[in-house]
Short mmCIF file of C-alpha atoms in Angstrom, two decimals:
data_model
loop_
_atom_site.label_atom_id
_atom_site.label_comp_id
_atom_site.label_asym_id
_atom_site.label_seq_id
_atom_site.Cartn_x
_atom_site.Cartn_y
_atom_site.Cartn_z
CA MET A 1084 34.66 36.25 -8.81
CA LYS A 1085 31.42 34.93 -10.29
CA LEU A 1086 31.15 31.31 -11.33
CA GLN A 1087 30.42 30.70 -15.00
CA PHE A 1088 28.17 27.77 -15.91
CA LYS A 1089 28.26 25.96 -19.23
CA VAL A 1090 25.00 24.18 -20.02
CA GLN A 1091 25.66 20.63 -21.21
CA GLN A 1092 23.47 19.10 -23.94
CA TYR A 1093 22.65 16.00 -21.88
CA GLN A 1094 21.46 18.25 -19.04
CA THR A 1095 19.14 20.11 -21.41
CA GLU A 1096 17.80 16.76 -22.65
CA ALA A 1097 17.11 15.67 -19.06
CA VAL A 1098 15.19 18.89 -18.40
CA ASP A 1099 13.16 18.60 -21.61
CA ALA A 1100 12.29 14.97 -20.82
CA VAL A 1101 10.36 16.07 -17.73
CA VAL A 1102 8.90 19.30 -19.09
CA ASP A 1103 7.61 17.64 -22.29
CA VAL A 1104 5.53 15.18 -20.25
CA PHE A 1105 3.15 18.09 -19.55
CA MET A 1106 2.96 19.37 -23.14
CA GLY A 1107 -0.51 20.80 -23.66
CA GLN A 1108 -0.86 22.03 -20.09
CA PRO A 1109 -2.19 25.62 -20.23
CA TYR A 1110 -0.04 28.31 -18.61
CA ALA A 1111 -1.41 29.59 -15.31
CA ASP A 1112 0.56 31.82 -12.97
CA GLY A 1113 -0.94 30.28 -9.87
CA VAL A 1114 -4.37 29.97 -8.30
CA LYS A 1115 -5.29 32.34 -5.51
CA TYR A 1116 -6.60 30.83 -2.32
CA ARG A 1117 -7.10 31.79 1.30
CA ILE A 1118 -4.37 30.52 3.57
CA ASP A 1119 -5.71 28.92 6.73
CA PRO A 1120 -5.25 31.82 9.19
CA GLY A 1121 -5.42 29.59 12.24
CA LYS A 1122 -7.19 30.11 15.51
CA ASP A 1123 -8.26 33.68 16.41
CA ALA A 1124 -6.62 35.16 13.29
CA VAL A 1125 -7.95 38.19 11.46
CA TRP A 1126 -9.57 36.81 8.32
CA THR A 1127 -9.63 40.07 6.39
CA LEU A 1128 -5.84 40.29 6.47
CA GLN A 1129 -5.47 36.78 5.10
CA GLU A 1130 -8.09 36.86 2.36
CA ASP A 1131 -6.69 35.64 -0.98
CA ALA A 1132 -3.20 35.74 0.50
CA GLY A 1133 -2.06 32.42 -0.98
CA LEU A 1134 -0.98 31.41 -4.47
CA ARG A 1135 -0.89 27.65 -5.17
CA ASN A 1136 -0.01 25.59 -8.21
CA ALA A 1137 -2.76 25.11 -10.77
CA GLU A 1138 -3.95 21.53 -11.14
CA ILE A 1139 -2.79 19.39 -14.04
CA ALA A 1140 -5.37 19.93 -16.78
CA LEU A 1141 -4.31 16.98 -18.93
CA THR A 1142 -6.18 13.69 -18.67
CA LEU A 1143 -4.35 10.49 -17.74
CA PRO A 1144 -4.51 9.23 -21.38
CA GLN A 1145 -3.02 12.53 -22.56
CA LEU A 1146 -0.25 12.34 -19.96
CA LEU A 1147 0.46 8.72 -20.86
CA GLU A 1148 0.70 9.66 -24.54
CA ASN A 1149 3.23 12.37 -23.65
CA VAL A 1150 5.19 9.98 -21.45
CA HIS A 1151 5.33 7.46 -24.29
CA GLY A 1152 6.55 10.16 -26.69
CA VAL A 1153 9.37 11.07 -24.32
CA GLN A 1154 10.28 7.43 -23.73
CA ARG A 1155 10.30 6.53 -27.44
CA ALA A 1156 12.55 9.49 -28.24
CA ARG A 1157 15.07 8.23 -25.69
CA GLY A 1158 14.85 4.51 -26.32
CA LEU A 1159 13.27 3.73 -22.95
CA GLU A 1160 10.77 1.03 -22.05
CA LEU A 1161 7.21 2.29 -22.44
CA SER A 1162 5.12 2.65 -19.29
CA LYS A 1163 2.03 0.44 -19.31
CA GLY A 1164 0.01 2.99 -17.35
CA LEU A 1165 0.42 5.84 -14.91
CA SER A 1166 -0.38 3.92 -11.75
CA ASP A 1167 2.20 3.92 -8.98
CA PRO A 1168 3.86 0.46 -8.97
CA VAL A 1169 4.28 0.68 -5.20
CA LYS A 1170 0.95 2.17 -4.10
CA LYS A 1171 -1.06 1.12 -7.21
CA SER A 1172 -2.64 4.57 -7.45
CA ALA A 1173 -3.14 6.80 -10.49
CA ALA A 1174 -2.01 10.06 -8.90
CA PRO A 1175 0.25 11.81 -8.50
CA ILE A 1176 2.35 11.00 -11.51
CA ASN A 1177 5.87 9.87 -10.59
CA LEU A 1178 8.66 10.48 -13.10
CA ASP A 1179 12.15 9.00 -12.82
CA VAL A 1180 15.34 10.66 -14.05
CA GLU A 1181 18.44 8.48 -13.83
CA MET A 1182 21.78 10.29 -13.83
CA GLU A 1183 25.20 9.16 -12.67
CA THR A 1184 26.73 10.87 -9.65
CA GLY A 1185 28.80 13.88 -10.67
CA THR A 1186 26.87 14.69 -13.85
CA GLY A 1187 25.02 17.72 -12.50
CA LYS A 1188 21.83 16.15 -11.16
CA THR A 1189 21.11 19.08 -8.82
CA TYR A 1190 21.67 21.62 -11.59
CA VAL A 1191 19.27 19.65 -13.80
CA TYR A 1192 16.40 19.70 -11.36
CA ILE A 1193 16.92 23.38 -10.56
CA LYS A 1194 16.72 24.16 -14.27
CA THR A 1195 13.69 21.87 -14.56
CA ILE A 1196 12.00 23.98 -11.88
CA MET A 1197 12.69 27.12 -13.88
CA GLU A 1198 11.44 25.59 -17.14
CA LEU A 1199 8.23 24.28 -15.56
CA HIS A 1200 7.59 27.76 -14.19
CA LYS A 1201 8.35 29.41 -17.53
CA ARG A 1202 6.16 27.09 -19.61
CA TYR A 1203 3.30 26.27 -17.26
CA GLY A 1204 3.43 28.79 -14.42
CA TRP A 1205 3.97 26.28 -11.60
CA SER A 1206 5.82 28.09 -8.81
CA LYS A 1207 5.69 25.96 -5.62
CA TYR A 1208 8.32 23.24 -5.20
CA ILE A 1209 9.64 21.07 -2.40
CA VAL A 1210 13.01 19.34 -2.66
CA VAL A 1211 13.23 16.32 -0.34
CA VAL A 1212 16.72 15.06 0.49
CA PRO A 1213 17.93 12.06 2.53
CA SER A 1214 20.15 13.83 5.07
CA ILE A 1215 21.19 17.13 6.60
CA ALA A 1216 24.54 16.98 4.78
CA VAL A 1217 22.85 16.61 1.39
CA ARG A 1218 20.36 19.32 2.35
CA GLU A 1219 23.15 21.80 2.96
CA GLY A 1220 24.83 20.89 -0.31
CA VAL A 1221 21.59 21.35 -2.25
CA LYS A 1222 20.96 24.73 -0.63
CA LYS A 1223 24.46 25.83 -1.60
CA SER A 1224 23.83 24.72 -5.20
CA PHE A 1225 20.70 26.88 -5.32
CA ASP A 1226 22.66 29.82 -3.92
CA ILE A 1227 25.63 29.64 -6.30
CA THR A 1228 23.44 29.19 -9.40
CA SER A 1229 20.95 31.96 -8.55
CA ASP A 1230 22.64 34.65 -10.67
CA HIS A 1231 23.04 32.18 -13.54
CA PHE A 1232 19.32 31.43 -13.58
CA GLN A 1233 18.49 35.10 -13.15
CA GLN A 1234 20.35 35.73 -16.40
CA LEU A 1235 18.66 32.83 -18.19
CA TYR A 1236 15.08 33.37 -17.01
CA GLY A 1237 14.89 36.91 -15.68
CA THR A 1238 14.07 35.48 -12.25
CA LYS A 1239 15.51 33.00 -9.78
CA PRO A 1240 14.18 30.50 -7.25
CA ARG A 1241 13.68 31.76 -3.71
CA THR A 1242 14.78 28.99 -1.40
CA PHE A 1243 14.71 28.18 2.29
CA VAL A 1244 15.45 25.17 4.45
CA TYR A 1245 12.46 23.94 6.43
CA ASN A 1246 12.91 24.45 10.16
CA SER A 1247 10.11 23.88 12.64
CA SER A 1248 11.31 26.85 14.68
CA ARG A 1249 11.00 29.24 11.69
CA LEU A 1250 7.49 28.62 10.48
CA HIS A 1251 7.07 32.18 9.23
CA GLU A 1252 9.02 30.92 6.20
CA VAL A 1253 6.20 28.48 5.48
CA GLU A 1254 3.80 31.42 5.45
CA ARG A 1255 6.02 33.22 2.95
CA PHE A 1256 6.29 30.07 0.83
CA SER A 1257 2.51 30.06 0.57
CA SER A 1258 1.92 33.76 -0.01
CA ASP A 1259 4.83 35.00 -2.14
CA ALA A 1260 4.65 35.07 -5.92
CA GLY A 1261 7.59 33.87 -7.98
CA VAL A 1262 9.42 30.57 -7.82
CA GLN A 1263 9.35 29.27 -4.24
CA VAL A 1264 11.44 26.27 -3.18
CA MET A 1265 11.41 24.60 0.22
CA ILE A 1266 14.26 22.17 0.97
CA ILE A 1267 13.53 19.54 3.58
CA ASN A 1268 15.31 16.40 4.75
CA SER A 1269 13.38 13.18 5.13
CA GLN A 1270 13.93 13.03 8.90
CA ALA A 1271 11.14 15.58 9.21
CA PHE A 1272 8.81 12.82 8.03
CA ASN A 1273 10.05 9.61 9.58
CA ALA A 1274 11.99 10.56 12.74
CA ILE A 1275 10.34 10.05 16.10
CA GLY A 1276 11.90 12.97 17.96
CA LYS A 1277 9.53 15.64 19.24
CA ASP A 1278 10.99 18.47 17.16
CA ALA A 1279 11.00 16.42 13.95
CA ARG A 1280 7.33 15.50 14.39
CA ARG A 1281 6.20 19.11 14.77
CA ILE A 1282 5.32 19.20 11.10
CA TYR A 1283 2.27 17.03 11.89
CA GLU A 1284 1.26 18.68 15.17
CA VAL A 1285 -1.20 21.45 15.94
CA LEU A 1286 1.14 24.17 17.19
CA ASP A 1287 0.23 27.03 19.49
CA ASP A 1288 3.05 29.13 18.01
CA PHE A 1289 1.61 28.53 14.50
CA GLN A 1290 -1.92 29.77 15.28
CA SER A 1291 -3.09 26.26 16.22
CA ARG A 1292 -2.36 24.87 12.75
CA LYS A 1293 -0.39 21.92 11.48
CA PRO A 1294 2.57 22.96 9.27
CA ILE A 1295 1.88 20.00 6.96
CA ASP A 1296 -1.63 21.35 6.23
CA VAL A 1297 -0.37 24.81 5.31
CA ILE A 1298 2.40 23.37 3.14
CA SER A 1299 0.25 20.83 1.30
CA ALA A 1300 -2.42 23.42 0.45
CA ASN A 1301 0.06 24.78 -2.14
CA ARG A 1302 -0.16 21.55 -4.22
CA PRO A 1303 3.64 21.60 -4.59
CA ILE A 1304 5.68 19.74 -7.16
CA VAL A 1305 7.92 17.45 -5.10
CA ILE A 1306 11.46 16.66 -6.22
CA ILE A 1307 13.09 13.70 -4.48
CA ASP A 1308 16.87 13.61 -4.41
CA GLU A 1309 17.98 9.97 -4.04
CA PRO A 1310 14.52 8.40 -3.54
CA GLN A 1311 15.98 5.01 -2.58
CA SER A 1312 17.16 6.71 0.63
CA VAL A 1313 14.28 9.16 1.12
CA GLU A 1314 11.31 6.86 0.53
CA GLY A 1315 12.50 4.02 2.72
CA GLY A 1316 13.11 4.51 6.39
CA LYS A 1317 11.24 2.79 9.15
CA GLN A 1318 8.15 1.06 7.71
CA GLY A 1319 8.21 3.29 4.64
CA LYS A 1320 7.39 6.44 6.57
CA GLY A 1321 9.37 8.54 4.10
CA ARG A 1322 6.99 7.55 1.30
CA ASP A 1323 3.97 8.23 3.50
CA GLY A 1324 5.39 11.63 4.45
CA ILE A 1325 5.75 12.61 0.80
CA GLU A 1326 2.14 11.62 0.14
CA ASN A 1327 1.11 13.90 3.00
CA LEU A 1328 2.58 16.83 1.05
CA LYS A 1329 -0.20 16.22 -1.54
CA PRO A 1330 2.16 16.74 -4.48
CA LEU A 1331 0.90 17.79 -7.88
CA CYS A 1332 3.50 15.38 -9.26
CA THR A 1333 6.72 13.80 -8.04
CA LEU A 1334 10.06 13.97 -9.84
CA ARG A 1335 12.62 11.41 -8.66
CA TYR A 1336 16.35 11.85 -9.36
CA SER A 1337 18.94 9.16 -8.70
CA ALA A 1338 21.76 7.09 -10.20
CA THR A 1339 20.19 3.93 -8.78
CA HIS A 1340 16.39 3.77 -8.65
CA ARG A 1341 15.40 0.95 -6.31
CA ASP A 1342 11.65 1.16 -7.03
CA PRO A 1343 11.36 2.47 -10.61
CA HIS A 1344 8.23 4.29 -11.69
CA HIS A 1345 8.06 6.02 -15.08
CA MET A 1346 11.55 6.51 -16.50
CA VAL A 1347 11.75 9.55 -18.79
CA TYR A 1348 15.53 10.03 -18.95
CA ARG A 1349 18.55 7.83 -18.39
CA LEU A 1350 22.24 8.75 -18.51
CA ASN A 1351 23.99 5.42 -18.05
CA PRO A 1352 27.62 5.03 -16.84
CA LEU A 1353 29.02 4.69 -20.37
CA GLN A 1354 27.20 7.81 -21.57
CA ALA A 1355 28.33 9.69 -18.48
CA TRP A 1356 31.95 8.65 -19.08
CA GLU A 1357 31.75 9.74 -22.71
#
């Protein structure tokens, strides 16, 4: 028996809130680049093997104007600028979506992925979650909605869970066309165990490359599920780890944003109850 999904209006509004921030961005179905082949690799086999996200073409004033348009339409406080209130930097842009638990937050960011790909051509995404349990739940959500999104968009996201012992999946993430989604838990960034830190190490079994370098070359759009849990950790290593991914932009989804950035959608408890 196939599950049937009914799209709720508030979910569509949450998707549009993010997608409309980039209104005016030209469509580009990826930028070809040469994946780092590593030590002693055959360059001719790797030439132009990668496909990364195109850079944001809009200027910061244009993005801010779009952000303000989205915020005004939803009765939200206007952002004063696009600097990060934590790091005080202008890039990447950080957008907050506030949704109560149980209102379909995961469905919303999966559909946002599909809409960003449809409208602007961005195809490389990383979903960062706070724990292994949440990671497994998110992966299951991608799996059970795949046919639904295939029907809606004529394609579906191809997902995998990052595992330092299966780095061939990172190669596929970089080289394959279509919507590619890597799901990773924050322990890969801030844990001190040897296996967890492999993402930053030069690995003999990965052609003397660092996985983080191969991943970040894709200029992924990073989606943070429960940022108050992901970005904290010991001495803020979760936040530093996300910066090391070199995201094109960061989309932050939570019911309780501890460090708010640029709020573009809010579904408060009363609205969720209604």
